[in-house]
PDB file of C-alpha atoms and ligand atoms in Angstrom:
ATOM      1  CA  UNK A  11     -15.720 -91.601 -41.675  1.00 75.00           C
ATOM      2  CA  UNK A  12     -17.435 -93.364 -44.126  1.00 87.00           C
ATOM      3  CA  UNK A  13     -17.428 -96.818 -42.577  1.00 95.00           C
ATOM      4  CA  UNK A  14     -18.727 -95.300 -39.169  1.00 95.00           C
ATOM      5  CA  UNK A  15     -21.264 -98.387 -37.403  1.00 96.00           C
ATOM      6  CA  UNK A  16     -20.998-100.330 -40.393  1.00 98.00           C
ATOM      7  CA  UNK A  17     -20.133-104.015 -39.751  1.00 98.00           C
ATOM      8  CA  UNK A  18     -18.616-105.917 -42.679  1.00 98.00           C
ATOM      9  CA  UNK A  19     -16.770-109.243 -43.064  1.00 98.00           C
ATOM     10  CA  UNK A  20     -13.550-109.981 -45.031  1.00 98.00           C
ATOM     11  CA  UNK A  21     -12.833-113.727 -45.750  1.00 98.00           C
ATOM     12  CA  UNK A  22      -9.526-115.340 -45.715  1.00 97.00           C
ATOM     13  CA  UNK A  23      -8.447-111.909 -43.939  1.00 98.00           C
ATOM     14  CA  UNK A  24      -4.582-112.630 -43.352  1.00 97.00           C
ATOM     15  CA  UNK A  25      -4.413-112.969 -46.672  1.00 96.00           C
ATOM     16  CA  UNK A  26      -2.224-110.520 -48.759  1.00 95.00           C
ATOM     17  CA  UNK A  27      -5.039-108.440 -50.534  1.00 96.00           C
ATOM     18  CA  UNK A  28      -7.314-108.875 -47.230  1.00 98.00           C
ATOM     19  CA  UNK A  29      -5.207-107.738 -44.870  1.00 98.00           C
ATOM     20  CA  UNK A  30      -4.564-104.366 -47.024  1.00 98.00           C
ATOM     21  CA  UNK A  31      -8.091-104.670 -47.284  1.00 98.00           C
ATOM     22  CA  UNK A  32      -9.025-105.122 -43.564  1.00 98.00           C
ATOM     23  CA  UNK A  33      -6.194-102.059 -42.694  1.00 98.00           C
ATOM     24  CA  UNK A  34      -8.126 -99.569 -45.512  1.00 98.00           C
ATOM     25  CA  UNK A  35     -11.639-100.350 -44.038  1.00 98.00           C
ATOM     26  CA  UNK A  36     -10.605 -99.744 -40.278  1.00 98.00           C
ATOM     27  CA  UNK A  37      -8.966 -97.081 -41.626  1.00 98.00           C
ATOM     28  CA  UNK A  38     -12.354 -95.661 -42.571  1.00 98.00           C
ATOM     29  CA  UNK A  39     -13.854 -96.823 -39.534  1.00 98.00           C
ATOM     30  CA  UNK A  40     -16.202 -99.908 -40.509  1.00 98.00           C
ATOM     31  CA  UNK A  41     -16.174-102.589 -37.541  1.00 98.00           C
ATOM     32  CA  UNK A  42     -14.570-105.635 -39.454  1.00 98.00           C
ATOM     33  CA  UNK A  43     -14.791-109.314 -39.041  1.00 98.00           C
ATOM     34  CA  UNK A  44     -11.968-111.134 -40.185  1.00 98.00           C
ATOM     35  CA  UNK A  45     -12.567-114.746 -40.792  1.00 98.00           C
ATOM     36  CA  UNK A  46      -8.693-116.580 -40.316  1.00 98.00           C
ATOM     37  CA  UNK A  47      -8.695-120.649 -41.316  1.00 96.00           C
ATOM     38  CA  UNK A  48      -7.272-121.239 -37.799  1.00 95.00           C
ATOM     39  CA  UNK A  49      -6.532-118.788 -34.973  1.00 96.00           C
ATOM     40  CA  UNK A  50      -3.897-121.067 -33.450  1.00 96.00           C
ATOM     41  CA  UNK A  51      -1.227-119.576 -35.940  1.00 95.00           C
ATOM     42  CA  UNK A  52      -0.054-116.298 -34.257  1.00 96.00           C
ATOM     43  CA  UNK A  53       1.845-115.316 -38.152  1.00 95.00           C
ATOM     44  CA  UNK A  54      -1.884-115.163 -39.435  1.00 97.00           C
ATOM     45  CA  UNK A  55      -3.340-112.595 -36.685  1.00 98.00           C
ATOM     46  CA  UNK A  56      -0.345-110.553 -35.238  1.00 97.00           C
ATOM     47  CA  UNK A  57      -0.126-107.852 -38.341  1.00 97.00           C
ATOM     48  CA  UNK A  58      -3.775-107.497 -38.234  1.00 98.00           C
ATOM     49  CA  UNK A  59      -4.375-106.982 -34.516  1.00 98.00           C
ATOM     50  CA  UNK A  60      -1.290-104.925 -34.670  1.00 98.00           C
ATOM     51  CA  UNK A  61      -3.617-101.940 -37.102  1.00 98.00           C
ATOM     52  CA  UNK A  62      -4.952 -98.526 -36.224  1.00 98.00           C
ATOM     53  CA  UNK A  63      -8.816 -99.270 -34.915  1.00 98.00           C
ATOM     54  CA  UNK A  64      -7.794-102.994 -34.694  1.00 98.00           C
ATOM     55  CA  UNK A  65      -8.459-103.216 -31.133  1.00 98.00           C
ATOM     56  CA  UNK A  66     -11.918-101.247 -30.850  1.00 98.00           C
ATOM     57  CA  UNK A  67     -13.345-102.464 -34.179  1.00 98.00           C
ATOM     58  CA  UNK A  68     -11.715-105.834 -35.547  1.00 98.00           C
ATOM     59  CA  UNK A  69     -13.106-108.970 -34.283  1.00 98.00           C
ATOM     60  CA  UNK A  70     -11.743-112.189 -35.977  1.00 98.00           C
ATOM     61  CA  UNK A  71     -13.255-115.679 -36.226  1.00 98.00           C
ATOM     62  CA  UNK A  72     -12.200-119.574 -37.516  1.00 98.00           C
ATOM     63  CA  UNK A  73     -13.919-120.479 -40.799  1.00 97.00           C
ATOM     64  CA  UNK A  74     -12.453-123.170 -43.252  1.00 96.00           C
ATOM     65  CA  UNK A  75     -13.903-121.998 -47.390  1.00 95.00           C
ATOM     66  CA  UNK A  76     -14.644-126.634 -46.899  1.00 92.00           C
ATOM     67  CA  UNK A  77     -16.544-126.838 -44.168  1.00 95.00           C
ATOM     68  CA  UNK A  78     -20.566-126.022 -45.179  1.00 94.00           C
ATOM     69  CA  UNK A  79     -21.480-123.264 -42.198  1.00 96.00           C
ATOM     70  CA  UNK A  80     -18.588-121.937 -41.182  1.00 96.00           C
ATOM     71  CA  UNK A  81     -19.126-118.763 -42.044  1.00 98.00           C
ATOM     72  CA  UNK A  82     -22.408-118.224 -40.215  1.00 98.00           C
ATOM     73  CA  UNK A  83     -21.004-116.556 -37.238  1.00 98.00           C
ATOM     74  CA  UNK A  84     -18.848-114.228 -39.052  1.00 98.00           C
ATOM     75  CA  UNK A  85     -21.219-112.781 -41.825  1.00 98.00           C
ATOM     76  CA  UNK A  86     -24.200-112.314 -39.082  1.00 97.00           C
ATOM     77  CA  UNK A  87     -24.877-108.570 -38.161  1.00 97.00           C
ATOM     78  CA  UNK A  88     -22.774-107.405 -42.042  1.00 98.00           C
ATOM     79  CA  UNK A  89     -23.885-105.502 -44.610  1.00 98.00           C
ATOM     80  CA  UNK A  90     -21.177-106.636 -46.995  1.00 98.00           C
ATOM     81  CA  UNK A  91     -19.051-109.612 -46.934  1.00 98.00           C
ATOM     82  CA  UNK A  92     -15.842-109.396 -48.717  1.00 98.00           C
ATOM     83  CA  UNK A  93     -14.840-112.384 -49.993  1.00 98.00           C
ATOM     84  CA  UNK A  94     -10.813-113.093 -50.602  1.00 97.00           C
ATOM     85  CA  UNK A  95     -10.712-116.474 -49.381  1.00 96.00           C
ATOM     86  CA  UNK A  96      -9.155-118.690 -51.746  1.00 92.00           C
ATOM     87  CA  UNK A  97      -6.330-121.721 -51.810  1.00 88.00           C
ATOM     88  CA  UNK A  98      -3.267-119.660 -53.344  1.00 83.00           C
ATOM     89  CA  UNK A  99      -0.399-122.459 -53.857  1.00 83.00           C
ATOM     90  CA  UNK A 100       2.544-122.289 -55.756  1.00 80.00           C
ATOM     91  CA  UNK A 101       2.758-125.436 -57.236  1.00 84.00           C
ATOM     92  CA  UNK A 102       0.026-128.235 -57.348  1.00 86.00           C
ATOM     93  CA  UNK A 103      -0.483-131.933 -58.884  1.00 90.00           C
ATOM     94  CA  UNK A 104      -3.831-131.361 -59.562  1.00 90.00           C
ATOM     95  CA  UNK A 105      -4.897-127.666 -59.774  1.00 86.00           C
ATOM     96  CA  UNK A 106      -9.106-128.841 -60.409  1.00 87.00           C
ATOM     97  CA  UNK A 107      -8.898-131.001 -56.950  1.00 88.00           C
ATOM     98  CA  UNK A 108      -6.140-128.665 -55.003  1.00 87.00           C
ATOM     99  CA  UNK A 109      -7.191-124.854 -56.461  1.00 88.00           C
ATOM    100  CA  UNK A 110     -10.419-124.972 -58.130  1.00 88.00           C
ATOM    101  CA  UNK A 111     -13.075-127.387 -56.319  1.00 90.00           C
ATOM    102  CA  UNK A 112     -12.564-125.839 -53.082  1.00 89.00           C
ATOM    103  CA  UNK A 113     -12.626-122.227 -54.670  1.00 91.00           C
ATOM    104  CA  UNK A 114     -16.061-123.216 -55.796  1.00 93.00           C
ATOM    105  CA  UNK A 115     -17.301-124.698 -52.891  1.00 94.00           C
ATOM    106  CA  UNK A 116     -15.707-122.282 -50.540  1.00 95.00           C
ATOM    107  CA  UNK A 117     -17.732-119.476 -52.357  1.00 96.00           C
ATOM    108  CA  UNK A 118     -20.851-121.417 -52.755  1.00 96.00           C
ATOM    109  CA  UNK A 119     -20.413-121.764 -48.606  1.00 96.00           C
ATOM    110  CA  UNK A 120     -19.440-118.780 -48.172  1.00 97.00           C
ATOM    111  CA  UNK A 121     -23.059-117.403 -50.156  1.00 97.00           C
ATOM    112  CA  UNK A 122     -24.997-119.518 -48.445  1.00 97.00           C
ATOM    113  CA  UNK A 123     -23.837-118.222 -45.153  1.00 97.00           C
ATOM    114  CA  UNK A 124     -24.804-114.927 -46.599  1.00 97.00           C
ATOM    115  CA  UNK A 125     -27.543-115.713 -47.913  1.00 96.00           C
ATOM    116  CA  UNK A 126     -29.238-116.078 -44.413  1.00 96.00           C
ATOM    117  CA  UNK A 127     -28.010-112.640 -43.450  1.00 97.00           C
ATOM    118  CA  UNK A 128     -30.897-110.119 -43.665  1.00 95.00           C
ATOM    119  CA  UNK A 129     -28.628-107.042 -43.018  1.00 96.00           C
ATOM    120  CA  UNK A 130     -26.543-107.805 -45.640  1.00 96.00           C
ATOM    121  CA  UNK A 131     -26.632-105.245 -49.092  1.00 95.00           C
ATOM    122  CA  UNK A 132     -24.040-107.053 -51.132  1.00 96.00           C
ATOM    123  CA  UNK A 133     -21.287-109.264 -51.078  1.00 95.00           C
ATOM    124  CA  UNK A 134     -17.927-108.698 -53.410  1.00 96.00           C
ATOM    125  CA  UNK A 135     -15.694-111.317 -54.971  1.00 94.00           C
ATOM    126  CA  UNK A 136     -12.178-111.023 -55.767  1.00 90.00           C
ATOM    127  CA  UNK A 137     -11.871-112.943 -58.678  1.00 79.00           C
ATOM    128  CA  UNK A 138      -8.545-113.809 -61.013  1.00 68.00           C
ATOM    129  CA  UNK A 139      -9.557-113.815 -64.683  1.00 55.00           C
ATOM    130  CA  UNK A 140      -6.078-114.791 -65.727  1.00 54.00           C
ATOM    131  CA  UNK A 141      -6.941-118.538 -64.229  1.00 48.00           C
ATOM    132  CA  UNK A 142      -3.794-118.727 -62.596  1.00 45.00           C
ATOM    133  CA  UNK A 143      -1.283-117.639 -65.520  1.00 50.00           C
ATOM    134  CA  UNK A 144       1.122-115.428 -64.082  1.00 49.00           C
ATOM    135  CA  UNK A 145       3.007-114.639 -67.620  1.00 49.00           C
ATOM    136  CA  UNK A 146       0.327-114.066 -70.599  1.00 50.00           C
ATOM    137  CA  UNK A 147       3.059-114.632 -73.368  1.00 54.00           C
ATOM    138  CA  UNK A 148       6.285-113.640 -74.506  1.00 63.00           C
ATOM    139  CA  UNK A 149       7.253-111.682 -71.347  1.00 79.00           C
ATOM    140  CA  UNK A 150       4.231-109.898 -70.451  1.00 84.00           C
ATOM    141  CA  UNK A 151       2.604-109.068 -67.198  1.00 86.00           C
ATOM    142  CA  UNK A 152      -0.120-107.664 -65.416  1.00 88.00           C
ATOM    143  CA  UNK A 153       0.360-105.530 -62.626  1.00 92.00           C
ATOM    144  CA  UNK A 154      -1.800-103.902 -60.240  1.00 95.00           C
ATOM    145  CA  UNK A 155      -0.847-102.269 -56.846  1.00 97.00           C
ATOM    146  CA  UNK A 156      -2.378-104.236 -54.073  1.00 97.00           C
ATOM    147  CA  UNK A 157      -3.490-100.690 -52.337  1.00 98.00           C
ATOM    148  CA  UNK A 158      -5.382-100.105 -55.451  1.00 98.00           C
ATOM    149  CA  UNK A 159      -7.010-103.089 -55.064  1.00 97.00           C
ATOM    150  CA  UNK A 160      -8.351-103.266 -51.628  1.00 98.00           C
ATOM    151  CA  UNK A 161      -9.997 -99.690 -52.437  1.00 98.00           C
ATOM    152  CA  UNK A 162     -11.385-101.251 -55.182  1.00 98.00           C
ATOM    153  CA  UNK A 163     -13.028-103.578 -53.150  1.00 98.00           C
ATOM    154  CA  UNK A 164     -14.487-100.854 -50.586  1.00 98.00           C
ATOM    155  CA  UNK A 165     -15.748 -99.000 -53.562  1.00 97.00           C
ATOM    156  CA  UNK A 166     -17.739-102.014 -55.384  1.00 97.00           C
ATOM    157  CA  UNK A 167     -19.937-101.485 -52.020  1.00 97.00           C
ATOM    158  CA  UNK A 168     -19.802 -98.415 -51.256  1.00 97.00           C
ATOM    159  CA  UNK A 169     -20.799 -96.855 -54.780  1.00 96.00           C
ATOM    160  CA  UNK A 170     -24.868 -97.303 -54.973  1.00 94.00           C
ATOM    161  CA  UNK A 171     -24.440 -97.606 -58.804  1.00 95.00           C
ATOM    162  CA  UNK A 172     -21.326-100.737 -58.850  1.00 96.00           C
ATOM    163  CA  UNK A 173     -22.787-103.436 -60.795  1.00 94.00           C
ATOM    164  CA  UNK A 174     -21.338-106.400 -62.394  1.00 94.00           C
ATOM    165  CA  UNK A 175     -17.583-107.368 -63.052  1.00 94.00           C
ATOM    166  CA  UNK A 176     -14.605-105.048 -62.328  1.00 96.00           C
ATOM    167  CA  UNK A 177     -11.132-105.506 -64.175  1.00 94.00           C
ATOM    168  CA  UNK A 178      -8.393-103.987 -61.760  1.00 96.00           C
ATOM    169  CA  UNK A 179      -5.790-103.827 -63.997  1.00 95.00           C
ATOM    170  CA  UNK A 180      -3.174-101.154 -63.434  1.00 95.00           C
ATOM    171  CA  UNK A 181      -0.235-101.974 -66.296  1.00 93.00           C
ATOM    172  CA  UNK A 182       0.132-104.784 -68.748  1.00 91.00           C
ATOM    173  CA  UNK A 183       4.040-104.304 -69.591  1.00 90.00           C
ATOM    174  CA  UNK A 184       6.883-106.330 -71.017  1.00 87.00           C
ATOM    175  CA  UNK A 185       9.315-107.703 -68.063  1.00 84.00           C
ATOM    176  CA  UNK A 186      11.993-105.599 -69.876  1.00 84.00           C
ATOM    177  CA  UNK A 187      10.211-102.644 -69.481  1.00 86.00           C
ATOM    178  CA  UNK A 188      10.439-103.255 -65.431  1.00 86.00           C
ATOM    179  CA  UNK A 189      13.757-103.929 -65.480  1.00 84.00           C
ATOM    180  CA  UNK A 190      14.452-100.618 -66.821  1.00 87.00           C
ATOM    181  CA  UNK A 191      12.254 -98.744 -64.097  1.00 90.00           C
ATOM    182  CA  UNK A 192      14.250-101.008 -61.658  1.00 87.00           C
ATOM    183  CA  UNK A 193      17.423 -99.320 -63.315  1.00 88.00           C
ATOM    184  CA  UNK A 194      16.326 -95.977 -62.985  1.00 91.00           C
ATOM    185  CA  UNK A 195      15.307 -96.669 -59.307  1.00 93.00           C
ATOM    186  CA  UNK A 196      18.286 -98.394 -58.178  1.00 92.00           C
ATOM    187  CA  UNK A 197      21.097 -97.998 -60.842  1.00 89.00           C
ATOM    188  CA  UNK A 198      23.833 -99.256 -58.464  1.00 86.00           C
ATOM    189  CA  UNK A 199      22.090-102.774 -59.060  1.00 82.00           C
ATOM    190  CA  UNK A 200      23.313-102.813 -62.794  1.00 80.00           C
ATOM    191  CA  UNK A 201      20.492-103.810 -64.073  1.00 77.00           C
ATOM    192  CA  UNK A 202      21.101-101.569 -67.527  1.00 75.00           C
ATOM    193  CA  UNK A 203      23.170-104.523 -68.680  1.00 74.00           C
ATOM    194  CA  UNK A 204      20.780-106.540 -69.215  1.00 71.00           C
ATOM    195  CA  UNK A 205      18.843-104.644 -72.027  1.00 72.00           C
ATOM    196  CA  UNK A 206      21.743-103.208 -73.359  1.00 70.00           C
ATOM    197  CA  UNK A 207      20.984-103.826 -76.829  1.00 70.00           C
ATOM    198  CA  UNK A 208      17.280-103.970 -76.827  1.00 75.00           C
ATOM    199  CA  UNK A 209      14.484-101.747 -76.928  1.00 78.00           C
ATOM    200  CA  UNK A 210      11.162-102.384 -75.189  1.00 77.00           C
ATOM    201  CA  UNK A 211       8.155-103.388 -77.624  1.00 80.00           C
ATOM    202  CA  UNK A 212       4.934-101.733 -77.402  1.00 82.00           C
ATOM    203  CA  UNK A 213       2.487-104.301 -75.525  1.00 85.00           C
ATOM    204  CA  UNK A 214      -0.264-105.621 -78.598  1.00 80.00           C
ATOM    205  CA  UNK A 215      -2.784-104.939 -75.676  1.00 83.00           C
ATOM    206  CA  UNK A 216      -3.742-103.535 -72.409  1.00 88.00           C
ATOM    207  CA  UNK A 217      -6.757-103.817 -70.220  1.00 92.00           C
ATOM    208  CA  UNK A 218      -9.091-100.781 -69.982  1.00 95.00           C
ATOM    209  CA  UNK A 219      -9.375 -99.073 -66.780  1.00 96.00           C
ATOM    210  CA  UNK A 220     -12.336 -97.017 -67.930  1.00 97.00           C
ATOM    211  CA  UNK A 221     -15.406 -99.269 -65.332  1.00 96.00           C
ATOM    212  CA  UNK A 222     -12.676 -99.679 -62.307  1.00 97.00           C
ATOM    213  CA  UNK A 223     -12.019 -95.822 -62.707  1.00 97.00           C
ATOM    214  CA  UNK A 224     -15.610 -95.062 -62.622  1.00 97.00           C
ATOM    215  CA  UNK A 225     -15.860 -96.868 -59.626  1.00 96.00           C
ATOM    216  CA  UNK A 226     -13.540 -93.941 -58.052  1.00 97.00           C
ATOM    217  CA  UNK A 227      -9.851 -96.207 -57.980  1.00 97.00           C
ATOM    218  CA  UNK A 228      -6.919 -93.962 -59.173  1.00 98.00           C
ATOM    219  CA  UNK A 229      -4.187 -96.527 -59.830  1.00 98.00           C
ATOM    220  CA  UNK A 230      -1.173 -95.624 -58.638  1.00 98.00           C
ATOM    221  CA  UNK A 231       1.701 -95.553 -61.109  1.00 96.00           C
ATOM    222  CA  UNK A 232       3.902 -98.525 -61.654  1.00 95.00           C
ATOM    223  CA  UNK A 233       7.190 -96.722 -60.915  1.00 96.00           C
ATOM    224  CA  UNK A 234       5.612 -95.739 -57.051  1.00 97.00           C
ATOM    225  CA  UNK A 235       3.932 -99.412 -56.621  1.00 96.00           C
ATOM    226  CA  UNK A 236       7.582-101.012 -57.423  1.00 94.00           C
ATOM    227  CA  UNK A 237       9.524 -98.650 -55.155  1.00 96.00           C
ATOM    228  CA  UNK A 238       7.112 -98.881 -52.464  1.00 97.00           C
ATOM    229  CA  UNK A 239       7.616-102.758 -52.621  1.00 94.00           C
ATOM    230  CA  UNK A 240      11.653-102.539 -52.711  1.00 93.00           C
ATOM    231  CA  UNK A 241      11.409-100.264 -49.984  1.00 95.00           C
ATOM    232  CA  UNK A 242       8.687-102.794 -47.551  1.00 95.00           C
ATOM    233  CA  UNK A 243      10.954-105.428 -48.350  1.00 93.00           C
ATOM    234  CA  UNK A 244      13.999-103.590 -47.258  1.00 93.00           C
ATOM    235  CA  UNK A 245      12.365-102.337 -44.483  1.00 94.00           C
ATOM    236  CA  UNK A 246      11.729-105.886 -43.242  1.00 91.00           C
ATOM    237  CA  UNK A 247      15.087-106.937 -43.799  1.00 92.00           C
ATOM    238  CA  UNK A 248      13.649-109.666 -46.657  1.00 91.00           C
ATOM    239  CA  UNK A 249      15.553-107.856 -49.152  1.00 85.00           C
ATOM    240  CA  UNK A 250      19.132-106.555 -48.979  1.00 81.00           C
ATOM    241  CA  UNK A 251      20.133-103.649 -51.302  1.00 77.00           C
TER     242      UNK A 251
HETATM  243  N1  NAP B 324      -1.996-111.593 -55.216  1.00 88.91           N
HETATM  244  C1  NAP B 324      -2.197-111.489 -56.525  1.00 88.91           C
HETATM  245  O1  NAP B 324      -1.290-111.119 -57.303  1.00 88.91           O
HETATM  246  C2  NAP B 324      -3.570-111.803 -57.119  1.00 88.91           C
HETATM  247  C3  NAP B 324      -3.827-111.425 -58.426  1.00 88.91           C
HETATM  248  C4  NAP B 324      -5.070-111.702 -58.973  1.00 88.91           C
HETATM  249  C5  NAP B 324      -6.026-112.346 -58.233  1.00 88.91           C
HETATM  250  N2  NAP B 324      -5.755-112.739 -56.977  1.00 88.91           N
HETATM  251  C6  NAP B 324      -6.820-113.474 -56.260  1.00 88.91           C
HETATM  252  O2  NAP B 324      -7.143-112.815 -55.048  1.00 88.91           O
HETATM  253  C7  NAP B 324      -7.481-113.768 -54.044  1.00 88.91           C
HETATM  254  C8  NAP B 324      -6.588-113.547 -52.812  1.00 88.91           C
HETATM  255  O3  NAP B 324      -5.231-113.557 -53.229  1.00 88.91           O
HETATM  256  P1  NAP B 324      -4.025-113.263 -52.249  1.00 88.91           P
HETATM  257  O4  NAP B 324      -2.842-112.958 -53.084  1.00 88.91           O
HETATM  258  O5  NAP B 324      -4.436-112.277 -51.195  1.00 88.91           O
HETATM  259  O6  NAP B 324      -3.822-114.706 -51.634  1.00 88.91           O
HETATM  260  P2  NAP B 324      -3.268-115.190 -50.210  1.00 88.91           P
HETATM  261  O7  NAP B 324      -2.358-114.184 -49.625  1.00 88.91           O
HETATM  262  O8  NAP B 324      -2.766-116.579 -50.389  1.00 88.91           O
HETATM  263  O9  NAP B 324      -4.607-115.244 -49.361  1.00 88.91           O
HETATM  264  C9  NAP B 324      -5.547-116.256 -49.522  1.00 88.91           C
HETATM  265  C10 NAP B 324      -6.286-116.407 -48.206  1.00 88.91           C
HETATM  266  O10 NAP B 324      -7.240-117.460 -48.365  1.00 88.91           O
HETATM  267  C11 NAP B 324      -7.164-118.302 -47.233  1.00 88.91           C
HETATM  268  N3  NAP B 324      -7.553-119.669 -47.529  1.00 88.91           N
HETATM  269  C12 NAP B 324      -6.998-120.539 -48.391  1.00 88.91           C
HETATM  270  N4  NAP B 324      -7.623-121.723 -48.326  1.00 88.91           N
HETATM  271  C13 NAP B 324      -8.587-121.595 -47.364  1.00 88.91           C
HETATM  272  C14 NAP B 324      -9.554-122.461 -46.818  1.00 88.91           C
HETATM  273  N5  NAP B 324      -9.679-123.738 -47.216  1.00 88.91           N
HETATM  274  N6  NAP B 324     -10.390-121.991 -45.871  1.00 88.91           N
HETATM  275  C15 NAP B 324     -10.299-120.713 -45.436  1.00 88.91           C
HETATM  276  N7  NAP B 324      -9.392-119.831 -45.910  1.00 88.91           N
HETATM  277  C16 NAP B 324      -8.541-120.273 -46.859  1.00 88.91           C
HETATM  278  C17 NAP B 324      -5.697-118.259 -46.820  1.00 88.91           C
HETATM  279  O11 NAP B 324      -5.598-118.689 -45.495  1.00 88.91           O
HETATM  280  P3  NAP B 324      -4.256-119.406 -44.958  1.00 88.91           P
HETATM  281  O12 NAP B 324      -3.310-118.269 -44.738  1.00 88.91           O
HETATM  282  O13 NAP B 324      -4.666-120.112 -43.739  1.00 88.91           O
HETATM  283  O14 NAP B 324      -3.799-120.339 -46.065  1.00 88.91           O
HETATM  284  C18 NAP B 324      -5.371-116.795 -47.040  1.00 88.91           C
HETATM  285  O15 NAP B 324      -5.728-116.035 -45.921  1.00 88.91           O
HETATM  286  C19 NAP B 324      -7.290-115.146 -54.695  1.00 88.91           C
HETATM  287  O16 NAP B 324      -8.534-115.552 -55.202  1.00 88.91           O
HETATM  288  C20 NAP B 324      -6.332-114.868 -55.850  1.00 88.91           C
HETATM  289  O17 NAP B 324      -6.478-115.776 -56.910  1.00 88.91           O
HETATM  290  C21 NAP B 324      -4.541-112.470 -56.396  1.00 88.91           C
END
């Protein structure tokens, strides 16, 4: 296994990309710390304790992205530090005080910390170049499976040669275009009505895959990411269909 006596950290780790993350890298058998913002919430910790390897290798730890040092403990002894750790809200007042100062001064802690590490080989970001917009215009989306982008992750360290700024873009479609593979999935949901009349545009863009696919990600197609989804979400009884 590729991962085999490495020791890496994952910030923000119950987190939705870090905990696919965190499963992919036990998974290939790196010893993980997983930094939590507090341990006292058992709905934070449970899924990832719950992984294969979770109970040999995974060893989790309290950091806050606004406290200067709290990441000290967690990065010591890594040779990467994966960095997802990042206020995700819904709705804010003020998204420079709420989203973006402590972004910033979450990851400037969260280098420092680093910085003092002399094991460490690199640290990756997750970044979200959109700044926040979830709709670009008129109906269109980007979507990436979240699979595709914890691997991403574990290859921008584990590729000698990964330099610079990775775009993990899988689709950029038109919301009518989902509906319809939601129609061909699950027909009984009648979603054909809705698009009766109209035919998908072509998308005046898209988002080359060319640098994330020399990195070694194969995205997986939209059609398996959204059953997948329907089906997780069945599975856990948050969806009824
Ligand atoms: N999901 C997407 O569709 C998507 C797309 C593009 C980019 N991204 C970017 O990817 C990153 C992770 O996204 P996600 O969807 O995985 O978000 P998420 O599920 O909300 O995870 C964010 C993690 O950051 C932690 N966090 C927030 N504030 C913190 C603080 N002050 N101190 C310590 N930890 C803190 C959260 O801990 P708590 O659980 O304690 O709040 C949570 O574990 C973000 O930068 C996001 O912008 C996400």
């Amino acid at each position: 296994m590729s991962g085999e006596g490495k020791v890496v950290c994952v910030t923000g780790a119950s987190g939705y990309i870090a905990s696919w993350l965190v499963k992919l890298l036990l998974d290939r058998g790196y010893t993980v710390h997983a930094t939590i913002r507090s341990l006292d919430d058992p709905n934070k910790t449970q899924h990832l304790l719950a992984l294969d390897g979770a109970k040999e290798r995974l060893f989790l730890f309290e950091a806050n992205l606004t406290v200067e040092g709290s990441f000290d403990s967690a990065v010591n002894g890594c040779v990467c530090v994966f960095h997802t750790a990042s206020p995700v809200l819904l709705s804010v007042d003020d998204p420079q005080v709420q989203l973006l100062e402590p972004a910033v001064k979450g990851t400037l802690n969260v280098l420092k910390s680093a910085a003092k590490v002399q094991s460490l080989k690199r640290v990756v970001l997750t970044n979200d170049y959109r700044q926040g917009k979830e709709i670009l215009e008129d109906g269109i989306y980007m979507f990436v499976d979240v699979r595709d982008v914890a691997i991403a992750h574990i290859l921008a360290f584990e590729k000698q040669e990964a330099n610079g700024r990775y775009c993990v873009v899988g689709n950029v479609i038109r919301s009518l275009e989902m509906v319809k593979i939601f129609d061909k999935l699950y027909p009984d949901l009648g979603y054909s009505l809705r698009y009766k009349d109209k035919s998908v545009e072509r998308t005046p863009y898209c988002v080359s895959k060319v640098k994330a696919e020399s990195l070694g990600v194969k995205f997986t197609p939209l059609e398996v990411s959204i059953k997948d989804t329907v089906e997780s979400l069945k599975e856990k009884k948050f969806m009824n269909i």
